[in-house]
């Protein structure tokens, strides 16, 4: 990692990624001040990524389009609460898009219905030209640490994150007591955090 | 790396909350804690940061028409947020006649969906504040006409501390409503400045605090009971 990271090409890439992040932060902060042109800039530079997130959660294009529209209206309304000191702009945007999509999934009565095996596919760590080195590193670390969990627990976590499954739904599908599922996932979360902080 | 003062249990709770696994009273308690406990809120944000890559997907071409749909569904904010089209129209009208423009602007204003729900006739509201292991730790009833809030503890364990009541507006941070009795009923007259914030959907929460209340208006104890106000 360290040798690759200090190659001239990667240093150039890292600098460009830092500039992109600064531009995104500025666009998001100005959106929070009610600046429509900043909001449009933000939309143009992030909507393809967030559409990918919505499609991943919904599968269906129409549903994903509605979810994306809802996500950007929510972003417009909540941008003033974004604090650059607390979160990276892309994490904030992805979190808003994911949470709105899950809310819609649940409102439509489709929460927690994705088959566990399908939901288990975790972020593809294959390098993506649009991703910064930092993002790639984070995605690889998460997918590595999820790979260290027991397969069942990893499936629970992604069924919750991408499928909106709650404890009650997971317990019902597993035909296991709620308390058992809950303590398994809590243990898995602690292990996941330890692994990511290593 | 920040040094967290949270226990392993709290760290797992923050993860469960970020994943959306919690329901009912557990979800309300965690959401109230987000607003009163900065370390817990930071841990939830850290979980969001940790988990965000799970949503990674290839970028997908967005249908061009979607941007227009988004723009037309944005709420009308203050003048600075009005779409340029409406503003230009308004300016054009003003050039002809300020009176006509004023009427037109009024029409525009009255036809816009208001970003804030318009309050209707005040209705009494109630909340059941749940705690871990007890669906009702205390009940609250509120009369918007007089601003009186009545609290009735059912089962509330405070140990050596004293219960402080917090109002958590939707999307806002916790505001103290003062100390309440752990054993008997309490009457609180909600200050006039806060009454506008009391409505269906706001959360009431209780934290254990030292005698005299949380120093500096910031909760020091964990949320031990919380519930959402609903109209009767």
Coordinates of C-alpha atoms in Angstrom, one line a residue:
Chain A
X1 CA 0.0 0.0 0.0
X2 CA 2.6 2.6 1.0
X3 CA 4.8 2.2 -2.1
X4 CA 1.8 2.3 -4.4
X5 CA 0.5 5.3 -2.5
X6 CA 3.6 7.3 -3.0
X7 CA 4.0 6.7 -6.8
X8 CA 3.7 9.9 -8.8
X9 CA 0.5 8.8 -10.5
X10 CA -1.2 8.0 -7.1
X11 CA 0.0 11.2 -5.5
X12 CA -1.6 13.1 -8.4
X13 CA -4.7 11.1 -8.0
X14 CA -4.8 11.7 -4.2
X15 CA -4.4 15.5 -4.8
X16 CA -7.2 15.5 -7.3
X17 CA -9.4 13.5 -4.9
X18 CA -8.7 16.1 -2.1
X19 CA -9.7 18.9 -4.5
X20 CA -12.9 17.0 -5.5
X21 CA -13.8 16.5 -1.9
X22 CA -13.2 20.2 -1.1
X23 CA -15.5 21.2 -4.1
X24 CA -18.2 18.8 -2.9
X25 CA -18.0 20.1 0.6
X26 CA -18.4 23.7 -0.6
X27 CA -21.3 22.8 -2.8
X28 CA -23.0 21.0 0.0
X29 CA -22.5 23.8 2.5
X30 CA -23.7 26.4 0.0
X31 CA -26.8 24.2 -0.7
X32 CA -27.5 24.4 3.0
X33 CA -27.5 28.2 2.7
X34 CA -30.3 27.9 0.0
X35 CA -28.0 28.3 -3.0
X36 CA -29.8 26.6 -5.9
X37 CA -26.8 26.7 -8.3
X38 CA -24.6 25.0 -5.7
X39 CA -27.4 22.4 -5.4
X40 CA -27.3 21.8 -9.1
X41 CA -23.5 21.4 -9.1
X42 CA -23.9 18.9 -6.2
X43 CA -26.5 17.0 -8.2
X44 CA -24.5 16.9 -11.4
X45 CA -21.4 15.6 -9.6
X46 CA -23.1 13.0 -7.3
X47 CA -26.4 11.8 -8.8
X48 CA -24.9 9.0 -10.8
X49 CA -23.3 7.6 -7.7
X50 CA -26.4 8.0 -5.6
X51 CA -28.5 6.5 -8.4
X52 CA -26.2 3.4 -8.2
X53 CA -27.0 3.2 -4.4
X54 CA -30.8 3.5 -5.0
X55 CA -30.7 0.9 -7.7
X56 CA -28.7 -1.4 -5.5
X57 CA -31.4 -1.1 -2.8
X58 CA -34.5 -1.2 -5.2
X59 CA -33.4 -3.2 -8.2
X60 CA -36.3 -1.7 -10.2
X61 CA -35.4 1.5 -12.1
X62 CA -38.6 3.3 -11.6
X63 CA -38.5 2.8 -7.9
X64 CA -34.9 3.8 -7.8
X65 CA -35.7 7.0 -9.7
X66 CA -38.4 7.9 -7.2
X67 CA -36.0 7.1 -4.4
X68 CA -33.3 9.3 -5.9
X69 CA -35.7 12.2 -6.3
X70 CA -36.8 11.8 -2.7
X71 CA -33.1 11.7 -1.6
X72 CA -32.2 15.0 -3.3
X73 CA -35.3 16.8 -2.0
X74 CA -34.2 15.5 1.5
X75 CA -30.6 16.7 0.8
X76 CA -31.9 20.1 -0.1
X77 CA -34.0 20.3 3.1
X78 CA -31.3 19.0 5.4
X79 CA -28.1 20.3 3.9
X80 CA -28.0 23.1 6.5
X81 CA -27.4 20.5 9.2
X82 CA -24.3 19.1 7.4
X83 CA -21.2 19.7 9.4
X84 CA -17.9 19.3 7.4
X85 CA -16.0 18.7 10.6
X86 CA -18.1 15.6 11.4
X87 CA -18.5 13.7 8.1
X88 CA -17.2 13.6 4.6
X89 CA -19.7 15.0 2.1
X90 CA -20.0 11.8 0.2
X91 CA -20.6 9.7 3.3
X92 CA -23.3 12.2 4.4
X93 CA -24.9 12.1 0.9
X94 CA -24.8 8.3 0.7
X95 CA -26.2 8.0 4.2
X96 CA -29.2 10.3 3.4
X97 CA -29.8 8.4 0.1
X98 CA -29.6 5.0 1.8
X99 CA -31.8 6.0 4.7
X100 CA -34.5 7.6 2.5
X101 CA -34.4 4.5 0.2
X102 CA -34.9 2.2 3.2
X103 CA -37.7 4.3 4.5
X104 CA -39.5 4.1 1.1
X105 CA -38.8 0.3 0.9
X106 CA -40.4 -0.1 4.3
X107 CA -43.3 2.2 3.6
X108 CA -44.0 0.1 0.5
X109 CA -44.0 -3.0 2.7
X110 CA -40.9 -4.4 1.0
X111 CA -38.5 -4.0 3.9
X112 CA -36.5 -7.0 4.8
X113 CA -37.8 -9.1 1.9
X114 CA -34.6 -9.4 -0.1
X115 CA -33.3 -13.0 0.1
X116 CA -30.5 -13.2 2.6
X117 CA -28.1 -14.8 0.1
X118 CA -28.6 -12.1 -2.5
X119 CA -28.2 -9.4 0.2
X120 CA -24.9 -10.9 1.2
X121 CA -22.9 -9.4 -1.6
X122 CA -20.8 -6.8 0.1
X123 CA -19.2 -3.9 -1.6
X124 CA -17.1 -4.9 -4.6
X125 CA -13.5 -4.0 -3.7
X126 CA -12.5 -3.8 -7.4
X127 CA -10.9 -0.5 -8.0
X128 CA -13.2 2.1 -9.5
X129 CA -11.7 4.9 -11.6
X130 CA -14.2 7.4 -9.9
X131 CA -13.2 6.4 -6.4
X132 CA -10.4 8.1 -4.5
X133 CA -7.7 5.9 -3.0
X134 CA -9.1 6.6 0.4
X135 CA -12.6 5.4 -0.6
X136 CA -11.1 2.3 -2.2
X137 CA -9.1 1.6 0.9
X138 CA -12.2 2.0 3.1
X139 CA -14.3 -0.2 0.9
X140 CA -11.6 -2.9 0.9
X141 CA -11.2 -2.7 4.7
X142 CA -14.9 -3.0 5.2
X143 CA -15.3 -5.9 2.8
X144 CA -12.2 -7.6 4.4
X145 CA -13.6 -7.2 7.9
X146 CA -17.1 -8.4 6.9
X147 CA -15.4 -11.4 5.3
X148 CA -13.9 -12.2 8.7
X149 CA -17.3 -12.5 10.3
X150 CA -19.3 -15.6 10.3
X151 CA -21.2 -15.8 7.0
X152 CA -24.6 -15.8 8.7
X153 CA -23.8 -12.6 10.6
X154 CA -22.4 -10.9 7.5
X155 CA -25.7 -11.7 5.7
X156 CA -27.7 -10.2 8.6
X157 CA -25.7 -7.0 8.5
X158 CA -26.1 -6.5 4.8
X159 CA -29.8 -7.5 4.9
X160 CA -30.3 -4.7 7.4
X161 CA -28.1 -2.1 5.6
X162 CA -29.3 -2.8 2.0
X163 CA -32.7 -4.5 2.6
X164 CA -34.0 -2.6 5.6
X165 CA -34.4 -5.7 7.6
X166 CA -35.2 -5.2 11.3
X167 CA -34.4 -7.5 14.2
X168 CA -38.0 -8.8 14.2
X169 CA -37.9 -9.6 10.5
X170 CA -34.5 -11.3 10.7
X171 CA -35.7 -13.4 13.7
X172 CA -38.8 -14.4 11.9
X173 CA -36.9 -15.4 8.8
X174 CA -34.4 -17.4 10.8
X175 CA -37.1 -18.9 12.9
X176 CA -34.8 -18.0 15.8
X177 CA -35.7 -16.2 19.1
X178 CA -35.3 -12.4 18.8
X179 CA -32.8 -12.3 21.7
X180 CA -30.6 -14.8 19.9
X181 CA -30.5 -12.9 16.7
X182 CA -29.9 -9.6 18.6
X183 CA -27.0 -10.9 20.6
X184 CA -25.4 -12.5 17.5
X185 CA -25.5 -9.2 15.6
X186 CA -24.4 -7.1 18.5
X187 CA -21.3 -9.4 18.9
X188 CA -20.7 -9.2 15.2
X189 CA -20.9 -5.4 15.3
X190 CA -18.3 -5.3 18.0
X191 CA -16.0 -7.6 16.1
X192 CA -16.5 -5.6 12.9
X193 CA -15.6 -2.4 14.7
X194 CA -12.5 -3.9 16.3
X195 CA -11.4 -5.2 12.9
X196 CA -11.9 -1.8 11.2
X197 CA -10.0 0.1 13.9
X198 CA -7.0 -2.2 13.6
Chain B
X1 CA -8.5 8.4 16.6
X2 CA -10.9 9.8 19.2
X3 CA -11.0 8.1 22.6
X4 CA -14.6 7.0 23.2
X5 CA -16.0 6.9 26.7
X6 CA -18.8 4.6 25.5
X7 CA -19.1 1.0 26.7
X8 CA -19.1 -1.9 24.3
X9 CA -22.9 -2.1 24.8
X10 CA -23.3 1.5 23.7
X11 CA -21.1 1.0 20.7
X12 CA -23.1 -1.9 19.6
X13 CA -26.3 0.1 20.2
X14 CA -25.0 2.9 18.0
X15 CA -24.3 0.3 15.2
X16 CA -27.8 -1.2 15.6
X17 CA -29.3 2.3 15.4
X18 CA -27.2 3.2 12.3
X19 CA -28.3 0.0 10.6
X20 CA -31.9 0.6 11.4
X21 CA -32.4 -2.7 13.2
X22 CA -34.2 -1.2 16.1
X23 CA -38.0 -0.7 16.3
X24 CA -40.5 0.8 18.7
X25 CA -39.3 2.0 22.1
X26 CA -35.7 0.9 21.4
X27 CA -35.6 3.1 18.3
X28 CA -37.2 6.1 20.1
X29 CA -34.8 5.8 23.0
X30 CA -31.7 5.6 20.7
X31 CA -33.0 8.5 18.6
X32 CA -33.5 10.6 21.8
X33 CA -30.0 9.7 22.9
X34 CA -28.6 10.9 19.6
X35 CA -29.9 14.4 20.6
X36 CA -28.7 14.4 24.2
X37 CA -25.4 12.4 24.2
X38 CA -22.7 13.8 22.0
X39 CA -20.4 10.8 22.4
X40 CA -23.2 8.5 21.3
X41 CA -24.1 10.7 18.4
X42 CA -20.5 10.7 17.3
X43 CA -20.4 6.9 17.4
X44 CA -23.6 6.7 15.3
X45 CA -21.9 9.0 12.8
X46 CA -18.7 6.8 12.9
X47 CA -20.9 3.8 12.1
X48 CA -22.4 5.6 9.2
X49 CA -18.9 6.3 7.9
X50 CA -17.8 2.7 8.5
X51 CA -20.9 1.2 6.8
X52 CA -21.2 3.7 3.9
X53 CA -18.9 1.7 1.5
X54 CA -21.5 -1.2 1.8
X55 CA -23.8 1.0 -0.4
X56 CA -21.1 1.3 -3.0
X57 CA -22.3 0.5 -6.5
X58 CA -21.3 1.4 -10.0
X59 CA -22.4 4.9 -11.0
X60 CA -25.5 4.7 -13.1
X61 CA -26.6 7.1 -15.8
X62 CA -29.5 9.2 -14.4
X63 CA -32.5 10.0 -16.7
X64 CA -32.1 13.7 -17.7
X65 CA -35.7 14.5 -16.8
X66 CA -35.1 13.7 -13.1
X67 CA -33.5 17.0 -12.3
X68 CA -36.6 18.9 -13.4
X69 CA -38.7 16.6 -11.3
X70 CA -36.5 17.4 -8.3
X71 CA -36.6 21.1 -8.9
X72 CA -40.4 21.2 -9.1
X73 CA -40.8 19.2 -5.9
X74 CA -38.5 21.4 -3.8
X75 CA -40.4 23.3 -1.0
X76 CA -40.7 27.0 -1.4
X77 CA -38.4 28.6 1.1
X78 CA -37.8 32.2 1.8
X79 CA -37.4 34.7 -1.1
X80 CA -33.7 33.7 -1.6
X81 CA -34.8 30.1 -2.3
X82 CA -37.6 31.0 -4.8
X83 CA -36.9 29.6 -8.3
X84 CA -35.4 32.2 -10.6
X85 CA -38.3 31.8 -13.0
X86 CA -40.9 32.9 -10.5
X87 CA -38.6 35.8 -9.4
X88 CA -38.2 37.0 -13.0
X89 CA -42.0 36.8 -13.4
X90 CA -42.5 38.8 -10.3
X91 CA -40.0 41.4 -11.4
X92 CA -41.7 41.7 -14.8
X93 CA -45.1 42.3 -13.1
X94 CA -43.5 44.9 -10.9
X95 CA -42.5 46.8 -13.9
X96 CA -46.1 47.2 -15.0
X97 CA -47.8 47.8 -11.8
X98 CA -46.7 47.3 -8.2
X99 CA -50.3 46.8 -7.2
X100 CA -50.9 44.0 -9.7
X101 CA -47.6 42.5 -8.7
X102 CA -48.5 42.6 -5.1
X103 CA -51.8 40.8 -5.8
X104 CA -49.9 38.3 -8.0
X105 CA -47.3 37.7 -5.4
X106 CA -50.0 37.1 -2.8
X107 CA -51.6 34.5 -5.2
X108 CA -48.2 32.9 -5.5
X109 CA -47.7 32.8 -1.8
X110 CA -51.1 31.4 -1.0
X111 CA -50.8 28.7 -3.7
X112 CA -47.4 27.4 -2.6
X113 CA -47.4 24.4 -0.4
X114 CA -46.1 25.6 2.9
X115 CA -42.8 24.0 4.0
X116 CA -44.1 23.9 7.6
X117 CA -47.4 22.1 8.3
X118 CA -49.9 24.8 9.2
X119 CA -51.1 24.3 12.7
X120 CA -54.8 23.7 13.0
X121 CA -57.0 24.1 16.1
X122 CA -54.9 23.1 19.0
X123 CA -55.6 19.6 20.2
X124 CA -54.5 18.0 23.4
X125 CA -51.5 15.7 22.9
X126 CA -50.2 12.7 24.8
X127 CA -47.0 10.7 24.9
X128 CA -46.1 7.4 26.6
X129 CA -42.4 7.5 27.6
X130 CA -40.9 4.1 27.4
X131 CA -37.8 2.8 29.1
X132 CA -35.7 -0.3 28.7
X133 CA -37.9 -3.1 30.1
X134 CA -40.9 -1.0 30.7
X135 CA -43.3 0.1 27.9
X136 CA -44.5 3.0 30.0
X137 CA -42.1 4.7 32.5
X138 CA -44.2 7.8 32.6
X139 CA -47.0 9.4 30.6
X140 CA -47.3 13.0 29.4
X141 CA -50.3 15.0 28.4
X142 CA -50.1 18.5 27.0
X143 CA -52.7 21.1 26.5
X144 CA -51.6 23.5 23.7
X145 CA -54.2 26.1 24.7
X146 CA -52.7 26.7 28.1
X147 CA -49.2 25.3 27.5
X148 CA -49.6 23.0 30.5
X149 CA -47.8 19.7 30.5
X150 CA -48.7 17.0 33.0
X151 CA -46.3 14.2 33.7
X152 CA -47.3 11.1 35.6
X153 CA -44.6 8.6 36.5
X154 CA -45.6 4.9 36.3
X155 CA -42.3 3.2 36.9
X156 CA -39.2 5.3 36.8
X157 CA -35.8 4.2 38.3
X158 CA -33.5 7.2 38.9
X159 CA -31.0 5.8 41.4
X160 CA -29.4 8.7 43.2
X161 CA -30.1 11.2 40.5
X162 CA -33.1 13.3 39.5
X163 CA -35.2 13.2 36.4
X164 CA -34.9 16.1 33.9
X165 CA -37.3 16.4 31.1
X166 CA -36.2 17.3 27.5
X167 CA -38.1 18.4 24.5
X168 CA -36.5 17.2 21.2
X169 CA -38.1 18.9 18.2
X170 CA -38.1 17.0 14.9
X171 CA -34.6 17.4 13.5
X172 CA -33.6 19.6 16.4
X173 CA -31.5 19.3 19.5
X174 CA -32.7 18.7 23.1
X175 CA -34.1 21.6 25.1
X176 CA -34.6 21.3 28.8
X177 CA -38.1 21.6 30.1
X178 CA -36.9 21.4 33.7
X179 CA -36.8 18.9 36.5
X180 CA -39.7 16.6 37.3
X181 CA -40.8 14.4 40.2
X182 CA -39.6 10.8 40.1
X183 CA -42.5 9.5 42.2
X184 CA -45.4 11.9 41.9
X185 CA -47.1 13.9 39.2
X186 CA -45.5 17.1 37.9
X187 CA -47.0 20.2 36.2
X188 CA -44.8 22.1 33.8
X189 CA -46.0 25.3 32.1
X190 CA -44.1 25.2 28.8
X191 CA -42.5 28.7 28.3
X192 CA -44.2 30.7 25.6
X193 CA -41.1 30.7 23.5
X194 CA -41.1 26.9 23.3
X195 CA -44.8 26.3 22.7
X196 CA -44.4 26.7 18.9
X197 CA -42.1 23.7 19.0
X198 CA -44.6 21.4 20.9
X199 CA -46.5 19.4 18.3
X200 CA -47.2 15.9 17.2
X201 CA -44.0 14.1 16.3
X202 CA -41.7 15.8 18.9
X203 CA -39.9 13.6 21.4
X204 CA -40.0 13.9 25.1
X205 CA -37.1 12.3 26.9
X206 CA -35.9 11.9 30.5
X207 CA -32.3 11.8 31.7
X208 CA -31.0 11.3 35.2
X209 CA -29.2 14.5 36.3
X210 CA -27.6 15.9 39.5
X211 CA -29.8 17.9 41.8
X212 CA -30.6 21.2 40.2
X213 CA -30.4 19.9 36.7
X214 CA -27.9 19.3 33.9
X215 CA -25.1 21.9 34.1
X216 CA -25.1 24.3 31.1
X217 CA -28.3 22.9 29.6
X218 CA -26.6 19.8 28.3
X219 CA -27.7 16.4 29.4
X220 CA -25.1 14.4 31.3
X221 CA -27.0 11.2 31.9
X222 CA -28.2 8.6 29.3
X223 CA -31.8 8.8 28.1
X224 CA -33.7 6.5 30.4
X225 CA -37.2 7.1 29.0
X226 CA -38.5 8.6 25.8
X227 CA -41.6 8.8 23.7
X228 CA -43.1 10.7 20.8
X229 CA -46.1 13.1 21.2
X230 CA -49.2 12.3 19.3
X231 CA -52.5 14.2 18.9
X232 CA -55.5 12.8 20.7

